[in-house]
mmCIF file of C-alpha atoms and ligand atoms in Angstrom:
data_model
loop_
_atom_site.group_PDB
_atom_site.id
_atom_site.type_symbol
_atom_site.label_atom_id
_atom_site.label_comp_id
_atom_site.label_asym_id
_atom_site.label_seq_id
_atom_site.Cartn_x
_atom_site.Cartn_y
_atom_site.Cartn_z
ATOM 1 C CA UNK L 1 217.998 197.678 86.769
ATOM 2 C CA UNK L 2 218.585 196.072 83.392
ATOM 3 C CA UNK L 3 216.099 192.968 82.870
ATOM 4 C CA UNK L 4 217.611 189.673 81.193
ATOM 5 C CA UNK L 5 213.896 189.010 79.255
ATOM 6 C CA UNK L 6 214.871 186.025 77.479
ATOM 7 C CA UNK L 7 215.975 184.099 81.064
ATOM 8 C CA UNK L 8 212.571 184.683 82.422
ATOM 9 C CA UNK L 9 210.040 182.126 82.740
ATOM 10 C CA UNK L 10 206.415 182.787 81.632
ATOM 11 C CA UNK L 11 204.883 183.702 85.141
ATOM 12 C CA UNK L 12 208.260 186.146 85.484
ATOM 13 C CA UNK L 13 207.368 188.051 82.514
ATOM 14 C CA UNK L 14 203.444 187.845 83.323
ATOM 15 C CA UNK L 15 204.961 190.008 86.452
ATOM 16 C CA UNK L 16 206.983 192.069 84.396
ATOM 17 C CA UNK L 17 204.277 193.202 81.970
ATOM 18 C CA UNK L 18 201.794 193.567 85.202
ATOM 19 C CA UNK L 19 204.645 195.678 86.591
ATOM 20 C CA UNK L 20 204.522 198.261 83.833
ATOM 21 C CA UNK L 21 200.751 198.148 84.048
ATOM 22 C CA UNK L 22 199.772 196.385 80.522
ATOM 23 C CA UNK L 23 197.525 193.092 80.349
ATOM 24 C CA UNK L 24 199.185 190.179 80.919
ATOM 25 C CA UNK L 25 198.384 187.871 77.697
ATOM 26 C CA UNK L 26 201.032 190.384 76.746
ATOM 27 C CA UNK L 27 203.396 188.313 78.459
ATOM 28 C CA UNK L 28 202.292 185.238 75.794
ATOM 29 C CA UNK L 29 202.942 187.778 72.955
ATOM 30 C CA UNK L 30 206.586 188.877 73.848
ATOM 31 C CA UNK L 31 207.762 185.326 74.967
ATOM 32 C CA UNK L 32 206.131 183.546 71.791
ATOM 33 C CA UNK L 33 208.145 186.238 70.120
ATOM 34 C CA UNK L 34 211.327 186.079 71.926
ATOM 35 C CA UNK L 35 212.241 182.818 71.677
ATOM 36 C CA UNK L 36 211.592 183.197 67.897
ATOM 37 C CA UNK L 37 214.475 185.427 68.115
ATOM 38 C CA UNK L 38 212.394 188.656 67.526
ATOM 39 C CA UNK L 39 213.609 191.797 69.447
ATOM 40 C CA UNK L 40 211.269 193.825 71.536
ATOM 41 C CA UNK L 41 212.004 196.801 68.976
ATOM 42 C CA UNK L 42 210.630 194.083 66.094
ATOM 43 C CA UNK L 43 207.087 193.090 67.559
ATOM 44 C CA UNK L 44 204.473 195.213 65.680
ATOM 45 C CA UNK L 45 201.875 193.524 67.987
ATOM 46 C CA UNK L 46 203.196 196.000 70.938
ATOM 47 C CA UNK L 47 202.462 199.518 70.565
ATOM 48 C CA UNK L 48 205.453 201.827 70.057
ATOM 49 C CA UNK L 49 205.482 203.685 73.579
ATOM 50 C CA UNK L 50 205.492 199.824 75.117
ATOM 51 C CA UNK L 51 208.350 198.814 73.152
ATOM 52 C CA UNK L 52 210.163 201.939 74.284
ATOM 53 C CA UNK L 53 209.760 201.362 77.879
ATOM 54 C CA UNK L 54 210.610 197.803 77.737
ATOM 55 C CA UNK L 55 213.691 198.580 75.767
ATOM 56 C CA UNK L 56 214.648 200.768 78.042
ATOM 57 C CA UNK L 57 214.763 198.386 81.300
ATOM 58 C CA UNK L 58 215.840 194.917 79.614
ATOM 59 C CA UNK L 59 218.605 193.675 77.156
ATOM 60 C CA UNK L 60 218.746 191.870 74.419
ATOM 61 C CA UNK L 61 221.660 190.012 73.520
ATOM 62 C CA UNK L 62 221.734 186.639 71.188
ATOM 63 C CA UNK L 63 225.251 185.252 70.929
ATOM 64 C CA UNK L 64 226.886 186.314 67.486
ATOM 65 C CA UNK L 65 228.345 184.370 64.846
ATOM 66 C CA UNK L 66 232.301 184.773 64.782
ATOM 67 C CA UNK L 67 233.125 181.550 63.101
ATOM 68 C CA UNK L 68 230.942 179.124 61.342
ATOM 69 C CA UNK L 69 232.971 176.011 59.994
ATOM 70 C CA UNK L 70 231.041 174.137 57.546
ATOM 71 C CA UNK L 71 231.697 170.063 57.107
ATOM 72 C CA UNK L 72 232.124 168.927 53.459
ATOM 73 C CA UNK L 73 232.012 165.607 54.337
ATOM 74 C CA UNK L 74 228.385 165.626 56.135
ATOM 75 C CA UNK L 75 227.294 169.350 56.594
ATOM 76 C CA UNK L 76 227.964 169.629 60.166
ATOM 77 C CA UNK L 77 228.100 173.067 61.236
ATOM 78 C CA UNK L 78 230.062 174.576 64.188
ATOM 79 C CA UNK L 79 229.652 177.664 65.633
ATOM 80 C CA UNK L 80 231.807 179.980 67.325
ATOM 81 C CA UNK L 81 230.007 182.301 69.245
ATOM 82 C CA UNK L 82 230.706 185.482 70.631
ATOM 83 C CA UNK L 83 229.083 186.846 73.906
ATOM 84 C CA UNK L 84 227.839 190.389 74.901
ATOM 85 C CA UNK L 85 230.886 190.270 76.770
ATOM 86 C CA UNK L 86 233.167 189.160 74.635
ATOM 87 C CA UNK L 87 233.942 185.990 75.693
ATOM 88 C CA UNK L 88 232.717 183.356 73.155
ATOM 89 C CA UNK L 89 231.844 179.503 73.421
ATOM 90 C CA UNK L 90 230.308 176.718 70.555
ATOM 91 C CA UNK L 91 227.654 174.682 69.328
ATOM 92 C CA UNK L 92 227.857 172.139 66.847
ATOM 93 C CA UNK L 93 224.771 171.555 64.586
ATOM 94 C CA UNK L 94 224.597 167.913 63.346
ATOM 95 C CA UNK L 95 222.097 166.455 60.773
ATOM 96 C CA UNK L 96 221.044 163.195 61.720
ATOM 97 C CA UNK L 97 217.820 161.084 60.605
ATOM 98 C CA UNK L 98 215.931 161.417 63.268
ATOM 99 C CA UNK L 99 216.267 165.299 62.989
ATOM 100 C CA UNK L 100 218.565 168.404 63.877
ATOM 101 C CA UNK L 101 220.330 168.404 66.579
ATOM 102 C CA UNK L 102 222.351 171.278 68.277
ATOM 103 C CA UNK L 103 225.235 170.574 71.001
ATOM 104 C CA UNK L 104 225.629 173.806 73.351
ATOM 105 C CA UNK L 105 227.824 174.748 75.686
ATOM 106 C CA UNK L 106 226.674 175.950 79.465
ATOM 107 C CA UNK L 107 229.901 177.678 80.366
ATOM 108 C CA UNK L 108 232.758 179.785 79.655
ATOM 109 C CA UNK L 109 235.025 177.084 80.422
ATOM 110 C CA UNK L 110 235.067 174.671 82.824
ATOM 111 C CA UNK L 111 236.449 174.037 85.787
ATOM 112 C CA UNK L 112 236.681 170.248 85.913
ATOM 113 C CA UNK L 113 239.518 169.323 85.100
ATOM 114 C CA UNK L 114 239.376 166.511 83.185
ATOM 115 C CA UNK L 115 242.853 165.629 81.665
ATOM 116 C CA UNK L 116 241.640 164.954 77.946
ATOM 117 C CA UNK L 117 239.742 167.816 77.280
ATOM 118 C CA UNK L 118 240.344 171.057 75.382
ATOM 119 C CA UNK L 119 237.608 173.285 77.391
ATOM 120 C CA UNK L 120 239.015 172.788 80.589
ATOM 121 C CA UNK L 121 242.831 173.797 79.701
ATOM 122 C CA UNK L 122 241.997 177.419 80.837
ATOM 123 C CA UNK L 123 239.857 176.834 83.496
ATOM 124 C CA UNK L 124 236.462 178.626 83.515
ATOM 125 C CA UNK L 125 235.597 181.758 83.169
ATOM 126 C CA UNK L 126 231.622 182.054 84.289
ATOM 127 C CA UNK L 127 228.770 180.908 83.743
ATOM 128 C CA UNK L 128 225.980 181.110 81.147
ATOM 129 C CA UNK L 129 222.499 182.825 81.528
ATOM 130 C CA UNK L 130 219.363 180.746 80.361
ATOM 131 C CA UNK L 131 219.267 183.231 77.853
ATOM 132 C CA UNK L 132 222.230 182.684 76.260
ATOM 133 C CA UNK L 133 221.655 178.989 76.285
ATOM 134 C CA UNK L 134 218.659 179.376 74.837
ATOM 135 C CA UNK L 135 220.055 181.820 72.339
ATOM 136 C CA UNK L 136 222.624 179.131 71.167
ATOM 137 C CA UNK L 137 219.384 176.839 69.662
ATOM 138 C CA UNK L 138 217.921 180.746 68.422
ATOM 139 C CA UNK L 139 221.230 181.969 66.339
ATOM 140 C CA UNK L 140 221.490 178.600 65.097
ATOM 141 C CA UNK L 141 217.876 178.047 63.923
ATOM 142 C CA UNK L 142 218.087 181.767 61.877
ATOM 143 C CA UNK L 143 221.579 180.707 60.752
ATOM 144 C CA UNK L 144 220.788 177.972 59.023
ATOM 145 C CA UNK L 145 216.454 178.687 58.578
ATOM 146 C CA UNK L 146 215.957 174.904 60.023
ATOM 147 C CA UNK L 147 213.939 173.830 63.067
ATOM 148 C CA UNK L 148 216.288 172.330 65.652
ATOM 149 C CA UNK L 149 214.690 169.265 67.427
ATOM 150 C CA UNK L 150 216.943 167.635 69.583
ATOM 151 C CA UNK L 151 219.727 169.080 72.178
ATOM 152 C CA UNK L 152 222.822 167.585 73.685
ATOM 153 C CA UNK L 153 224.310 169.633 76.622
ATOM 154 C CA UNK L 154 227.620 168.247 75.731
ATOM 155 C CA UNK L 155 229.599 171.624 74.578
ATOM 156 C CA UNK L 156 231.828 173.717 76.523
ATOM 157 C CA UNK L 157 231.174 173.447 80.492
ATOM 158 C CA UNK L 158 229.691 171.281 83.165
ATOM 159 C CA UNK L 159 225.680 171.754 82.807
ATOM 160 C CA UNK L 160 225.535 170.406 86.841
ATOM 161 C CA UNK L 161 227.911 172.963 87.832
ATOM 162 C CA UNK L 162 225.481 175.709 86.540
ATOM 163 C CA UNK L 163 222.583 174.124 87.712
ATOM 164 C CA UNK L 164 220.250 176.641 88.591
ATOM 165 C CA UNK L 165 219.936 178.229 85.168
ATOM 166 C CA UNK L 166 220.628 175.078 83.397
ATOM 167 C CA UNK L 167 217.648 173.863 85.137
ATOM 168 C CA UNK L 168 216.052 176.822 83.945
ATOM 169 C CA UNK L 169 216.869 176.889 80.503
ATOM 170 C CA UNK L 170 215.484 173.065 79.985
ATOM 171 C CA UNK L 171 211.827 174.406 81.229
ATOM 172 C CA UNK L 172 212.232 177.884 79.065
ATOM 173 C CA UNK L 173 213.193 175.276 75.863
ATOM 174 C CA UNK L 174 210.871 173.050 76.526
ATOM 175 C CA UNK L 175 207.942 175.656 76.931
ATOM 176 C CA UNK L 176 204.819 175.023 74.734
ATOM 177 C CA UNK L 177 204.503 178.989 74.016
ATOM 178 C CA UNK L 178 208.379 179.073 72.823
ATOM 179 C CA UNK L 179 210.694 176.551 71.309
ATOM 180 C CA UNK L 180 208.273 173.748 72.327
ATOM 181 C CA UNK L 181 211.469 171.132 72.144
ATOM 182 C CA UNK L 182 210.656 167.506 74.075
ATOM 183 C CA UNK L 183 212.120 166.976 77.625
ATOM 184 C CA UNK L 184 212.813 163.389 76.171
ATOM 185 C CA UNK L 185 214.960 165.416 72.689
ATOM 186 C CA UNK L 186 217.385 166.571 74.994
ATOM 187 C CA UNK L 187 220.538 164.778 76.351
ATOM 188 C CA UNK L 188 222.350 166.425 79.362
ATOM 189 C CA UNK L 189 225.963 164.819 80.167
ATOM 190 C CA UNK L 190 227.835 165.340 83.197
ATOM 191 C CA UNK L 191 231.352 164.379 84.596
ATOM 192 C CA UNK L 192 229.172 163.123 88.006
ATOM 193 C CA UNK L 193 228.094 165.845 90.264
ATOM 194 C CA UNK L 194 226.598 163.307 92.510
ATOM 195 C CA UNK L 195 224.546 166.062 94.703
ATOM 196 C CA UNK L 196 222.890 168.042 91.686
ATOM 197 C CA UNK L 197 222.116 164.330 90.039
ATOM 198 C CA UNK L 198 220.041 163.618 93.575
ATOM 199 C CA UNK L 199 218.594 167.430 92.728
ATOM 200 C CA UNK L 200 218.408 166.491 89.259
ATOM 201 C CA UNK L 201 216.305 163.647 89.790
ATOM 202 C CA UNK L 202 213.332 165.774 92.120
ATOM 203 C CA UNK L 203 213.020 168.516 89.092
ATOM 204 C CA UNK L 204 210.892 166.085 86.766
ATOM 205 C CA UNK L 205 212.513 166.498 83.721
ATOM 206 C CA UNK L 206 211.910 163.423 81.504
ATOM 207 C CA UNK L 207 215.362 164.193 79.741
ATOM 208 C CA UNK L 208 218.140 161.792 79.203
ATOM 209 C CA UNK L 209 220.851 161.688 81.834
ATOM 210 C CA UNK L 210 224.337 160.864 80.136
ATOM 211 C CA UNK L 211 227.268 159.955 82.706
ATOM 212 C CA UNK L 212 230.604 160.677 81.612
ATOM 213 C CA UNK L 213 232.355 157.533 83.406
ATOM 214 C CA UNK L 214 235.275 156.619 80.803
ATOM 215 C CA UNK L 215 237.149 154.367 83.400
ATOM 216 C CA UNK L 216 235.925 151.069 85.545
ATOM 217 C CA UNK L 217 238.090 152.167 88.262
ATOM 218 C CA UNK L 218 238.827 154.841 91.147
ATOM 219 C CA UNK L 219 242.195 154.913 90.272
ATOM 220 C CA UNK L 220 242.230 155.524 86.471
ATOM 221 C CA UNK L 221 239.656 157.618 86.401
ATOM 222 C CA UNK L 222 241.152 159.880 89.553
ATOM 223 C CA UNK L 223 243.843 160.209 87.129
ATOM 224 C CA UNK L 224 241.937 161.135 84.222
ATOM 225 C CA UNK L 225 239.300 162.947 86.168
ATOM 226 C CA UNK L 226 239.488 164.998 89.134
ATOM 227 C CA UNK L 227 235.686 165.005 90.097
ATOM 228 C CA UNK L 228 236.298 161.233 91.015
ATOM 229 C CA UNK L 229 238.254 161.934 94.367
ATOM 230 C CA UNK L 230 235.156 163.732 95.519
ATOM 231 C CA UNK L 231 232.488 161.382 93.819
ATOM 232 C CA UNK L 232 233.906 157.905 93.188
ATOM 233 C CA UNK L 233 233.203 155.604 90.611
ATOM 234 C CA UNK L 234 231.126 153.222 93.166
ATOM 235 C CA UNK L 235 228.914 156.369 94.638
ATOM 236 C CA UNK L 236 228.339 158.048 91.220
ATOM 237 C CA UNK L 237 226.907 154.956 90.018
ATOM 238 C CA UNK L 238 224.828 154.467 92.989
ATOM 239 C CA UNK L 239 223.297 157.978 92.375
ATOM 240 C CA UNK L 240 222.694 156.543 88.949
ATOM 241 C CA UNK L 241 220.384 153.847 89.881
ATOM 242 C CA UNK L 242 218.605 155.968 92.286
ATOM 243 C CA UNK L 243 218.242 158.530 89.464
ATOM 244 C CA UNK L 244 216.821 155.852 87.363
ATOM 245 C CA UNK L 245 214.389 154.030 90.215
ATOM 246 C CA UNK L 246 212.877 157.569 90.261
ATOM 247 C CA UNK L 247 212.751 158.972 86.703
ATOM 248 C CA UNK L 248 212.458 155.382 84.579
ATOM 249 C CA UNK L 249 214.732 157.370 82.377
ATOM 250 C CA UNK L 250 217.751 154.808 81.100
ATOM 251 C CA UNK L 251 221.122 156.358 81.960
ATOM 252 C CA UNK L 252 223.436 156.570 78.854
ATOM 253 C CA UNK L 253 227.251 156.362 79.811
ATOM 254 C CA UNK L 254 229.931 158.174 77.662
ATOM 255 C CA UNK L 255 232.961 156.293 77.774
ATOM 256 C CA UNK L 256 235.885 158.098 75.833
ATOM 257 C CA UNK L 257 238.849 155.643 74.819
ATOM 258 C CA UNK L 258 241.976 157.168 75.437
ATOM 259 C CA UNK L 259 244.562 154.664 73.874
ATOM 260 C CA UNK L 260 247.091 152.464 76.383
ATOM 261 C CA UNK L 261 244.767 154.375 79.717
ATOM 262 C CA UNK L 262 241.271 152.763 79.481
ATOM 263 C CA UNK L 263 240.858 150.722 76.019
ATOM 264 C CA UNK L 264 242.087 147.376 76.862
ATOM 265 C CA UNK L 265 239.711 144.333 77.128
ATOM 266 C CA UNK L 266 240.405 143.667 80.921
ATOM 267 C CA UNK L 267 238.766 146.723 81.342
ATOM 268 C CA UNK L 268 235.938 146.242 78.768
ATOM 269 C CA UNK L 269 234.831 143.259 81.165
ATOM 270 C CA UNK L 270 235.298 145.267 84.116
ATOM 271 C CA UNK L 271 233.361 147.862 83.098
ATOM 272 C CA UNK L 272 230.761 145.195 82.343
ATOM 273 C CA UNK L 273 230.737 143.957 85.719
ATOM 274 C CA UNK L 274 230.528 147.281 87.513
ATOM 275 C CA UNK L 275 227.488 148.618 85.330
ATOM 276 C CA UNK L 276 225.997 144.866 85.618
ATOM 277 C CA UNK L 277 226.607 145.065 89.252
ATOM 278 C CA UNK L 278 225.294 148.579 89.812
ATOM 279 C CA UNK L 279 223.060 149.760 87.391
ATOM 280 C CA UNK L 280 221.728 146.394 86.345
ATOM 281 C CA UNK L 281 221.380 146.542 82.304
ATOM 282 C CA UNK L 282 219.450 149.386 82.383
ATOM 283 C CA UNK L 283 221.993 151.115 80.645
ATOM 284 C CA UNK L 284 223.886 152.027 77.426
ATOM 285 C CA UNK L 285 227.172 152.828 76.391
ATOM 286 C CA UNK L 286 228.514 155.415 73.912
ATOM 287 C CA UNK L 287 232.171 154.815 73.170
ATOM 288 C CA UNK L 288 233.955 157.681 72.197
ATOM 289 C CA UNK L 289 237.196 157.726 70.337
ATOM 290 C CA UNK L 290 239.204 160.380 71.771
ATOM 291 C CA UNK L 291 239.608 163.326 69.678
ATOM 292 C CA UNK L 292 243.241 164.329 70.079
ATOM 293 C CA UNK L 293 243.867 167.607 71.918
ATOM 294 C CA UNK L 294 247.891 168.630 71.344
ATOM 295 C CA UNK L 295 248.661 170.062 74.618
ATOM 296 C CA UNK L 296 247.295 166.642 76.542
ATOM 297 C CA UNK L 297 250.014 164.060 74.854
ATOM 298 C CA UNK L 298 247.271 162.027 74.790
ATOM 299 C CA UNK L 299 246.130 159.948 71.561
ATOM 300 C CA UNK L 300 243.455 158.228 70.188
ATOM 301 C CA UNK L 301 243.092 154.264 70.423
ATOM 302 C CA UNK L 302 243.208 151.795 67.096
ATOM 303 C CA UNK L 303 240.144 150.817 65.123
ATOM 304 C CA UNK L 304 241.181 147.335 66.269
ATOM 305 C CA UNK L 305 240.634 148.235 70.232
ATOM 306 C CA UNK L 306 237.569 150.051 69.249
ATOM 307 C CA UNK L 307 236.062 146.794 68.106
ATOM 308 C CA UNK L 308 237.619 144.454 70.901
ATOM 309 C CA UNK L 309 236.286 146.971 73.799
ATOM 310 C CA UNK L 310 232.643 147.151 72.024
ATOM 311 C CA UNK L 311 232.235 143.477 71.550
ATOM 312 C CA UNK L 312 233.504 142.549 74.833
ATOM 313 C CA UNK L 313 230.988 144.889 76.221
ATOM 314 C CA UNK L 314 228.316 143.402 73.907
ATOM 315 C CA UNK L 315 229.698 139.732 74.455
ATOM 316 C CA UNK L 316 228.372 140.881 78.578
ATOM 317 C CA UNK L 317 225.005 141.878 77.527
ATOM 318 C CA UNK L 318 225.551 145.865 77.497
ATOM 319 C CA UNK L 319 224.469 147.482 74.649
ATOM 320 C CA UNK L 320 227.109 149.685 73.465
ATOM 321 C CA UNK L 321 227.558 152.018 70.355
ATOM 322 C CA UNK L 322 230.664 154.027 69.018
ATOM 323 C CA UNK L 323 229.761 157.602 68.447
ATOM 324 C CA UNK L 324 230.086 158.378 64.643
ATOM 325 C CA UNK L 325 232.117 161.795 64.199
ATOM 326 C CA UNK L 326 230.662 164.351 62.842
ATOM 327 C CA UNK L 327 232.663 166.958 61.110
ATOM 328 C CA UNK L 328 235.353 165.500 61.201
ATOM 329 C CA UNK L 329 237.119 167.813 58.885
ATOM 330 C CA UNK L 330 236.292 170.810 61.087
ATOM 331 C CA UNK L 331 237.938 169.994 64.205
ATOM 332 C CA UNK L 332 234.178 169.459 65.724
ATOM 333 C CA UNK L 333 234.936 168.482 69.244
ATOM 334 C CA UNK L 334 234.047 170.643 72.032
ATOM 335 C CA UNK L 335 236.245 173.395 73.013
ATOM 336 C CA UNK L 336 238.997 173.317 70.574
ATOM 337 C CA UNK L 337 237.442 175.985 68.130
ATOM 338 C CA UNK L 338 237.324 178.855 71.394
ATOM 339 C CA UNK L 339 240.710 177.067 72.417
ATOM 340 C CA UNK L 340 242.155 177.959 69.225
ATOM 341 C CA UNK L 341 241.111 181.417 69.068
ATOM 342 C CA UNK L 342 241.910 182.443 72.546
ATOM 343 C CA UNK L 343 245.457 181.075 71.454
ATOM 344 C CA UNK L 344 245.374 183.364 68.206
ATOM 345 C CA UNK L 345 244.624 186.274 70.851
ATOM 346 C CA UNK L 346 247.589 185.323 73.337
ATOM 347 C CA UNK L 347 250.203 184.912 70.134
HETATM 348 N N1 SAH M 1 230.925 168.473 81.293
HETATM 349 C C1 SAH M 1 230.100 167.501 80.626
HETATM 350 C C2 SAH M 1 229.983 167.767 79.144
HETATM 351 C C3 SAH M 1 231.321 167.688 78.508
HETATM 352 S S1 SAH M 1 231.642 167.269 76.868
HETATM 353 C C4 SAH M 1 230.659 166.113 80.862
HETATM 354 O O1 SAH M 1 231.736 165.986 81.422
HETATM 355 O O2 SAH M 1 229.990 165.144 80.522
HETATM 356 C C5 SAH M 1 230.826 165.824 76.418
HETATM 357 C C6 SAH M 1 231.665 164.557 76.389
HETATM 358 O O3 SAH M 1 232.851 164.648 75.591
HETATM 359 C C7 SAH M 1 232.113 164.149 77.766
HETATM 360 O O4 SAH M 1 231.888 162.764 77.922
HETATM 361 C C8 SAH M 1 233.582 164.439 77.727
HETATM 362 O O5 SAH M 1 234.274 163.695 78.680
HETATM 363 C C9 SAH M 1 233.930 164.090 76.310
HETATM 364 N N2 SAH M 1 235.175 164.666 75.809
HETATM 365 C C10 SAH M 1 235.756 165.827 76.164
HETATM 366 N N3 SAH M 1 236.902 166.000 75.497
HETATM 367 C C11 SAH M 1 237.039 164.949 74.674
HETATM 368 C C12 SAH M 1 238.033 164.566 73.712
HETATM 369 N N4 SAH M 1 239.103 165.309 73.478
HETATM 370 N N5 SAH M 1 237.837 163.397 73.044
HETATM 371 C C13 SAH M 1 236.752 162.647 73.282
HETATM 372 N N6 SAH M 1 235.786 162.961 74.165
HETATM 373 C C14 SAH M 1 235.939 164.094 74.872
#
């Protein structure tokens, strides 16, 4: 039995140390330790026969830097990183004023379908361990020696489809004895799993739900994406409110404009009306300008349409921003970076 230490919880590894008969403020010591990316082998706190026997019942695996791409225009970083496995997945580290902020990915892959994006093209492959969730916001933190202080779950998977150890991985980030980062720093987005955003809601997590909605109606975005036949737009926003009546957290919804499918102003003031209608303005809205993936024939909408679909939005009372791109020059997006080197392997 081969223990993944860095998925475990505090009382799990209190367990674990009482298991192998040592104190258990050792349990403080390692996890302190861990999540500042120091291997058992590395803590001179432990004595050496301790380290040994630990060694020799867990693993210790931090995701390894294949590719880093570096932005020249603003500094942006993105990682690819490889897997104990093998398989490998990104992060993107952004530099904004109100601190560092790392996107992760919670999969290998994804399953979802959705028509514009690059990680889905492959379908997925599994899913991620806490610990290698967690060991995204590590690697990245030693890469580049600064603190990391914010988190958007808005890399490579669905974080609701791997809910259990997403779940899991907020607490372990979150934990006062480890990476200490605020519940209310961290920004999970989902395609609209409306069951786990019911569970979502019980777990008391003060983080900030984003809804990937990017159409006003059932039949656009069943055409765009797939979840919607099993969660349509009317019941996904009706989870929404609920999740808001019992969090107070405001939902953010990311609305990618794909040009001549969902950037036109008729459906700027439909979009209005269904949000005003079912969330009430409790709401805001990040538009996204689609970042062009070849192999979709889909394309990114003018600057002009940008602007009409914001201020109509606005010109309705819902406060709406267009996400700035970051890295532009590095192809920063999720999933094209592991799309582009599982490509090299096929060729
Ligand atoms: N599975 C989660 C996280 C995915 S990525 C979700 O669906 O929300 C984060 C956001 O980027 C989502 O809103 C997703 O729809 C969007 N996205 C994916 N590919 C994109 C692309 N090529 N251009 C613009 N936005 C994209």
């Amino acid at each position: 039995m081969s223990y993944d230490l860095l998925s475990m919880s505090l009382p799990e590894l209190e367990d674990f140390v009482l298991s192998l008969g040592e104190a258990k403020y050792r349990a403080k010591q390692i996890f302190t330790a861990l999540h500042r990316g120091v291997p058992v082998a590395d803590m001179s706190n432990l004595s050496r026969p301790l380290r040994e026997t630990i060694g020799a019942v867990t693993e210790w695996r931090l995701p390894r830097v294949k590719t880093r791409l570096v932005s020249e225009i603003d500094g942006t970083v993105k990682y690819l990183f490889e897997l104990f496995d093998g398989e490998c997945i990104e992060s993107v580290f952004m530099r904004y004023e109100h601190g560092n902020t790392l996107c992760i990915s919670s999969q290998v892959g994804c399953r979802m379908g959705c028509k514009f994006c690059a990680s889905t093209l492959a379908g997925r492959v599994r899913d991620l361990a806490p610990s290698e969730m967690l060991g995204q916001v590590i690697a990245a933190q030693s890469d580049t020696g600064e603190r990391i202080s914010n988190i958007v779950m808005m890399g490579i998977g669905e974080p609701l489809d791997n809910y259990d150890n997403t779940v899991k991985f907020l607490r372990l980030v979150s934990a006062p004895e480890g990476l200490n980062i605020g519940l209310r720093h961290i920004s999970l987005s989902t395609c609209g799993l409306v069951p786990k955003i019911e569970a979502l809601a019980q777990e008391d997590l003060p983080i900030t739900l984003s809804i990937s909605l990017h159409a006003s109606d059932n039949e656009t975005r069943s055409a765009i994406m797939p979840v919607n036949r099993s969660y349509p737009v009317e019941t996904l926003l009706a989870a929404c409110k609920r999740y808001f009546d019992k969090t107070g957290r405001r939902i953010s919804f990311e609305y990618t404009l794909i040009r001549g499918k969902n950037d036109d102003t008729a459906t700027a003031e439909r979009l209005a009306a269904i949000l005003k209608r079912h969330v009430g303005r409790i709401c805001h809205v990040n538009l996204i300008p689609l970042n062009e993936v070849s192999e979709t024939g889909l394309s990114a909408p003018t600057r002009e349409s940008i602007r009409r679909f914001r201020e109509t939005l606005e010109g309705h009372g819902i406060n709406a921003t267009v996400r700035r791109r970051l890295g532009s020059d590095i192809n920063a997006s999720c999933g094209q970076l592991r799309r582009g080197q599982m490509n090299k392997e096929i060729h």
